[in-house]
Amino acid sequence: MVRLPLTPAEVERGQRLGALLRRARGHRSMLEVALDARVSPETLRKIESGRVATPAFPTIAAIADVLGLSLDAVWAEISGPERHAGQSAAVPDRGAQLPA
């Protein structure tokens, strides 16, 4: 089966998804989140970097669950209107307030 190239909109959604997951992960290590979600750290790294713009639904559901994100919030973030860098509807910038 030949996979069609991604559209610019799909690439943009993948980048938004990656940015959302990075923000939600906060100070937790990529390894910790990946293991808790039962995905490989490499998979999480590729999603966060936007290299995998259309990850499988179960993968995103597992990562979102570990990060405490609802799937509705994830969808709203990646499909909503363009935001300025650093703005997020789904994850407030919690900075150092995240638990260790």
N, CA and C of each residue as an Amber inpcrd file, in Angstrom:
protein
   300
   0.8440000  -1.1700000   0.0000000   0.0000000   0.0000000   0.0000000
   0.8950000   1.2410000   0.0000000   0.5960000   2.1500000  -0.8900000
   1.3560000   3.3920000  -0.9960000   0.6860000   4.4460000  -0.1310000
   1.4810000   5.0890000   0.6940000   0.9410000   6.1500000   1.5530000
   1.1030000   7.4860000   0.8490000   0.0120000   8.2340000   0.7690000
   0.0560000   9.5410000   0.1250000   0.8250000  10.5260000   1.0000000
   1.4840000  11.4940000   0.3730000   2.1830000  12.5170000   1.1630000
   1.1910000  13.2990000   2.0230000   1.6730000  13.7590000   3.1570000
   0.8220000  14.5410000   4.0560000   0.5530000  15.9160000   3.4680000
  -0.6290000  16.4080000   3.7280000  -0.9640000  17.7670000   3.3150000
  -0.3180000  18.7490000   4.2920000  -0.1730000  19.9950000   3.8900000
   0.3510000  20.9970000   4.8340000  -0.4830000  21.0820000   6.1190000
  -1.7990000  20.9070000   6.0110000  -2.6600000  20.9520000   7.2000000
  -2.3520000  19.7880000   8.1390000  -2.1030000  18.6050000   7.5830000
  -1.7610000  17.4460000   8.4140000  -0.4120000  17.6420000   9.1010000
   0.5350000  18.2060000   8.3800000   1.8440000  18.4900000   8.9680000
   1.6900000  19.4860000  10.1140000   0.8860000  20.5240000   9.9010000
   0.6420000  21.5340000  10.9380000  -0.0020000  20.9120000  12.1720000
  -0.9990000  20.0450000  11.9620000  -1.6410000  19.3700000  13.0980000
  -0.6420000  18.5150000  13.8550000   0.2380000  17.8390000  13.1340000
   1.2620000  17.0270000  13.7840000   2.2010000  17.8700000  14.6280000
   2.5510000  19.0400000  14.1270000   3.4220000  19.9430000  14.8880000
   2.7050000  20.4700000  16.1250000   1.4290000  20.7840000  15.9840000
   0.6450000  21.2430000  17.1410000   0.5370000  20.1400000  18.1910000
   0.3020000  18.9150000  17.7270000   0.2080000  17.7850000  18.6450000
   1.5140000  17.6100000  19.4070000   2.6220000  17.6390000  18.6950000
   3.9180000  17.4880000  19.3450000   4.1710000  18.5610000  20.3790000
   3.8470000  19.8000000  20.0360000   4.0460000  20.9100000  20.9730000
   3.1540000  20.7460000  22.2030000   1.9200000  20.3190000  22.0000000
   1.0020000  20.0900000  23.1140000   1.5530000  19.0290000  24.0580000
   2.0160000  17.9220000  23.5090000   2.5280000  16.8420000  24.3500000
   3.7880000  17.2630000  25.0990000   4.6560000  18.0200000  24.4460000
   5.8640000  18.5160000  25.1360000   5.4840000  19.4060000  26.3130000
   4.5370000  20.3200000  26.0830000   4.1050000  21.2090000  27.1720000
   3.4720000  20.4100000  28.3040000   2.6100000  19.4680000  27.9570000
   1.9130000  18.6800000  28.9740000   2.8830000  17.7940000  29.7530000
   3.9280000  17.3400000  29.1030000   4.9210000  16.4850000  29.7710000
   5.6820000  17.2700000  30.8170000   5.8480000  18.5690000  30.6060000
   6.5150000  19.4210000  31.5860000   7.9030000  18.9280000  31.9250000
   8.1260000  18.6940000  33.2130000   9.4490000  18.2790000  33.6820000
   9.6220000  16.7610000  33.7060000   8.5760000  16.0250000  33.3710000
   8.7030000  14.5600000  33.3370000   9.5990000  14.1670000  32.1770000
  10.3530000  13.1220000  32.3670000  11.2380000  12.6850000  31.2860000
  10.4230000  12.0070000  30.1880000  10.9620000  12.0660000  28.9910000
  10.3340000  11.4110000  27.8610000  10.2560000   9.9040000  28.1200000
  11.3050000   9.3430000  28.7050000  11.3390000   7.9120000  28.9980000
  10.2200000   7.5320000  29.9680000  10.0510000   8.3050000  31.0200000
   9.0120000   8.0200000  32.0170000   7.6260000   8.0340000  31.3840000
   7.3360000   9.0640000  30.6130000   6.0140000   9.1790000  29.9850000
   5.8080000   8.0540000  28.9820000   6.8030000   7.7680000  28.1730000
   6.6830000   6.7070000  27.1710000   6.4180000   5.3580000  27.8370000
   7.1820000   5.0420000  28.8700000   6.9870000   3.7580000  29.5470000
   5.6140000   3.6780000  30.2060000   5.1760000   4.7640000  30.8340000
   3.8490000   4.7790000  31.4560000   2.7420000   4.6040000  30.4180000
   2.9510000   5.1370000  29.2170000   1.9570000   5.0350000  28.1400000
   2.1060000   3.7470000  27.3310000   3.1540000   2.9840000  27.6420000
   3.4410000   1.7280000  26.9240000   3.7030000   1.9550000  25.4360000
   4.4350000   3.0260000  25.1520000   4.9380000   3.2750000  23.8000000
   6.4500000   3.4100000  23.9040000   7.1270000   3.2710000  22.7990000
   8.5810000   3.3970000  22.8520000   8.9710000   4.8650000  23.0040000
  10.0720000   5.1220000  23.6960000  10.5520000   6.5010000  23.7870000
  10.7940000   7.1090000  22.4080000  11.2350000   6.2880000  21.4560000
  11.4740000   6.7770000  20.0960000  10.1670000   7.2420000  19.4530000
   9.0930000   6.5050000  19.6760000   7.7900000   6.9140000  19.1460000
   7.3650000   8.2480000  19.7320000   7.4890000   8.3940000  21.0450000
   7.1240000   9.6580000  21.6830000   7.9970000  10.7920000  21.1660000
   9.2820000  10.5350000  21.0080000  10.1950000  11.5670000  20.4960000
   9.7760000  12.0090000  19.1000000   9.4400000  11.0550000  18.2430000
   9.0310000  11.3890000  16.8740000   7.7220000  12.1730000  16.8490000
   6.7920000  11.8150000  17.7250000   5.5270000  12.5500000  17.7770000
   5.7730000  13.9680000  18.2740000   6.5460000  14.0960000  19.3590000
   6.8110000  15.4270000  19.9160000   7.5660000  16.3240000  18.9440000
   8.4150000  15.7310000  18.1140000   9.1930000  16.5360000  17.1670000
   8.4340000  16.8020000  15.8730000   7.2590000  16.1940000  15.7180000
   6.4690000  16.3880000  14.5060000   6.8600000  15.4700000  13.3680000
   7.7920000  14.5500000  13.6080000   8.2140000  13.6320000  12.5450000
   7.1490000  12.5950000  12.2290000   6.2880000  12.3010000  13.1910000
   5.1330000  11.4360000  12.9500000   3.9130000  12.3270000  13.1290000
   3.4130000  12.8260000  12.0190000   2.3260000  13.8090000  12.0670000
   0.9580000  13.1690000  12.2560000   0.8330000  11.8900000  11.9210000
  -0.4590000  11.2170000  12.0390000  -0.2970000   9.9050000  12.8080000
   0.0040000   9.9870000  14.1040000   0.1720000   8.7620000  14.8920000
  -1.1560000   8.0370000  15.0740000  -1.0630000   6.7650000  15.4040000
  -2.2580000   5.9490000  15.6050000  -3.0710000   6.4620000  16.7920000
  -4.3840000   6.3490000  16.6770000  -5.2730000   6.8210000  17.7390000
  -4.9560000   6.1860000  19.0950000  -4.7730000   4.8460000  19.1770000
  -4.4760000   4.2660000  20.4920000  -3.1910000   4.8210000  21.1120000
  -2.2330000   5.1730000  20.2860000  -0.9850000   5.7520000  20.7860000
  -1.2550000   7.1020000  21.4250000  -1.9970000   7.9540000  20.7320000
  -2.3120000   9.2790000  21.2660000  -3.1980000   9.1540000  22.4970000
  -4.1590000   8.2370000  22.4780000  -5.0320000   8.0540000  23.6370000
  -4.2250000   7.6470000  24.8640000  -3.2670000   6.7540000  24.6930000
  -2.4470000   6.2960000  25.8210000  -1.5720000   7.4180000  26.3660000
  -0.9430000   8.1770000  25.4740000  -0.0750000   9.2810000  25.9120000
  -0.9070000  10.3630000  26.5900000  -2.0400000  10.7050000  25.9990000
  -2.9070000  11.7290000  26.5870000  -3.3600000  11.3130000  27.9790000
  -3.7100000  10.0510000  28.1440000  -4.1510000   9.5590000  29.4440000
  -3.0500000   9.7180000  30.4920000  -1.8380000   9.3320000  30.1460000
  -0.7040000   9.4530000  31.0720000  -0.4560000  10.9150000  31.4370000
  -0.6620000  11.8110000  30.4830000  -0.4090000  13.2340000  30.7230000
  -1.6040000  13.9640000  31.3340000  -2.7130000  13.2480000  31.5240000
  -3.8880000  13.8700000  32.1200000  -4.6490000  14.7700000  31.1670000
  -4.5180000  14.5130000  29.8710000  -5.2250000  15.3010000  28.8590000
  -6.4420000  14.5330000  28.3720000  -7.5610000  15.2190000  28.2170000
  -8.7160000  14.5700000  27.6070000  -8.5170000  14.5640000  26.0910000
  -9.1190000  13.5960000  25.4390000  -9.0180000  13.5570000  23.9800000
  -9.7270000  14.7520000  23.3600000 -10.7710000  15.2400000  24.0140000
 -11.4430000  16.4540000  23.5290000 -10.4810000  17.6380000  23.5410000
  -9.7060000  17.7620000  24.6090000  -8.7450000  18.8690000  24.7090000
  -7.6530000  18.7380000  23.6550000  -7.1990000  17.5060000  23.4230000
  -6.1730000  17.2880000  22.3960000  -6.7260000  17.6910000  21.0380000
  -7.9300000  17.2350000  20.7170000  -8.5190000  17.5610000  19.4160000
  -8.7270000  19.0670000  19.2610000  -9.2180000  19.7060000  20.3130000
  -9.4400000  21.1550000  20.2480000  -8.1320000  21.8940000  19.9840000
  -7.0610000  21.4270000  20.5900000  -5.7610000  22.0800000  20.4250000
  -5.2080000  21.9000000  19.0170000  -5.2960000  20.6970000  18.4880000
  -4.6450000  20.4600000  17.1970000  -5.5040000  20.8620000  16.0110000
  -6.8090000  20.9900000  16.2070000  -7.6680000  21.3220000  15.0680000
  -8.1870000  22.7470000  15.1110000  -7.9020000  23.4670000  16.2010000
  -8.4130000  24.8200000  16.3560000  -7.6970000  25.8080000  15.4660000
  -8.1260000  27.0610000  15.5340000  -7.4750000  28.1070000  14.7410000
  -6.0260000  28.2710000  15.1670000  -5.2260000  28.7960000  14.2660000
  -3.8070000  28.9790000  14.5750000  -3.6450000  29.8680000  15.7900000
  -2.6810000  29.4930000  16.6280000  -2.3790000  30.2540000  17.8210000
  -0.9850000  30.8190000  17.6910000  -0.7330000  31.8390000  18.4720000
   0.6200000  32.3760000  18.5110000   1.4930000  31.3990000  19.2750000
   2.7730000  31.3830000  18.9780000   3.7010000  30.4720000  19.6390000
   3.5610000  30.5740000  21.1480000   3.4850000  29.4170000  21.7900000
   3.4240000  29.3840000  23.2400000   2.0180000  29.3920000  23.8120000
   1.0000000  29.7050000  23.0100000  -0.3680000  29.7120000  23.5170000
  -0.9610000  28.3220000  23.3780000  -1.8010000  27.9600000  24.3140000
  -2.4300000  26.6550000  24.2760000  -3.8040000  26.7150000  24.9140000
  -4.7680000  26.1070000  24.2630000  -6.0980000  26.0230000  24.8540000
  -6.1940000  24.8370000  25.8010000  -5.3920000  23.8010000  25.5670000
  -5.5260000  22.5640000  26.3220000  -4.6500000  22.5000000  27.5580000
  -3.4830000  23.0910000  27.5220000  -2.5400000  22.9650000  28.6290000
  -2.0630000  24.3320000  29.0500000  -2.4110000  24.7640000  30.2460000
  -1.8640000  26.0330000  30.7140000  -0.3760000  25.8930000  30.9490000
   0.3420000  26.9860000  30.8040000   1.7750000  26.9670000  31.0510000
   1.9860000  26.8940000  32.5510000   2.3320000  25.7010000  33.0440000
   2.4730000  25.4910000  34.4720000   3.9060000  25.6280000  34.9460000
   4.8480000  25.6550000  34.0100000   6.2530000  25.8460000  34.3540000
   6.7060000  24.9790000  35.5030000   7.3230000  25.5860000  36.5030000
   7.9050000  24.8650000  37.6240000   6.8590000  24.3750000  38.6190000
   5.5870000  24.6370000  38.3800000   4.5520000  24.2280000  39.3150000
   4.1710000  22.7660000  39.1700000   4.7070000  22.0750000  38.1680000
   4.3650000  20.6760000  37.9760000   4.9850000  19.8370000  39.0820000
   4.2880000  18.8040000  39.5520000   4.8510000  17.9440000  40.5870000
   6.0400000  17.1700000  40.0510000   6.9580000  16.8490000  40.9320000
   8.1750000  16.1220000  40.5320000   7.8840000  14.6710000  40.3000000
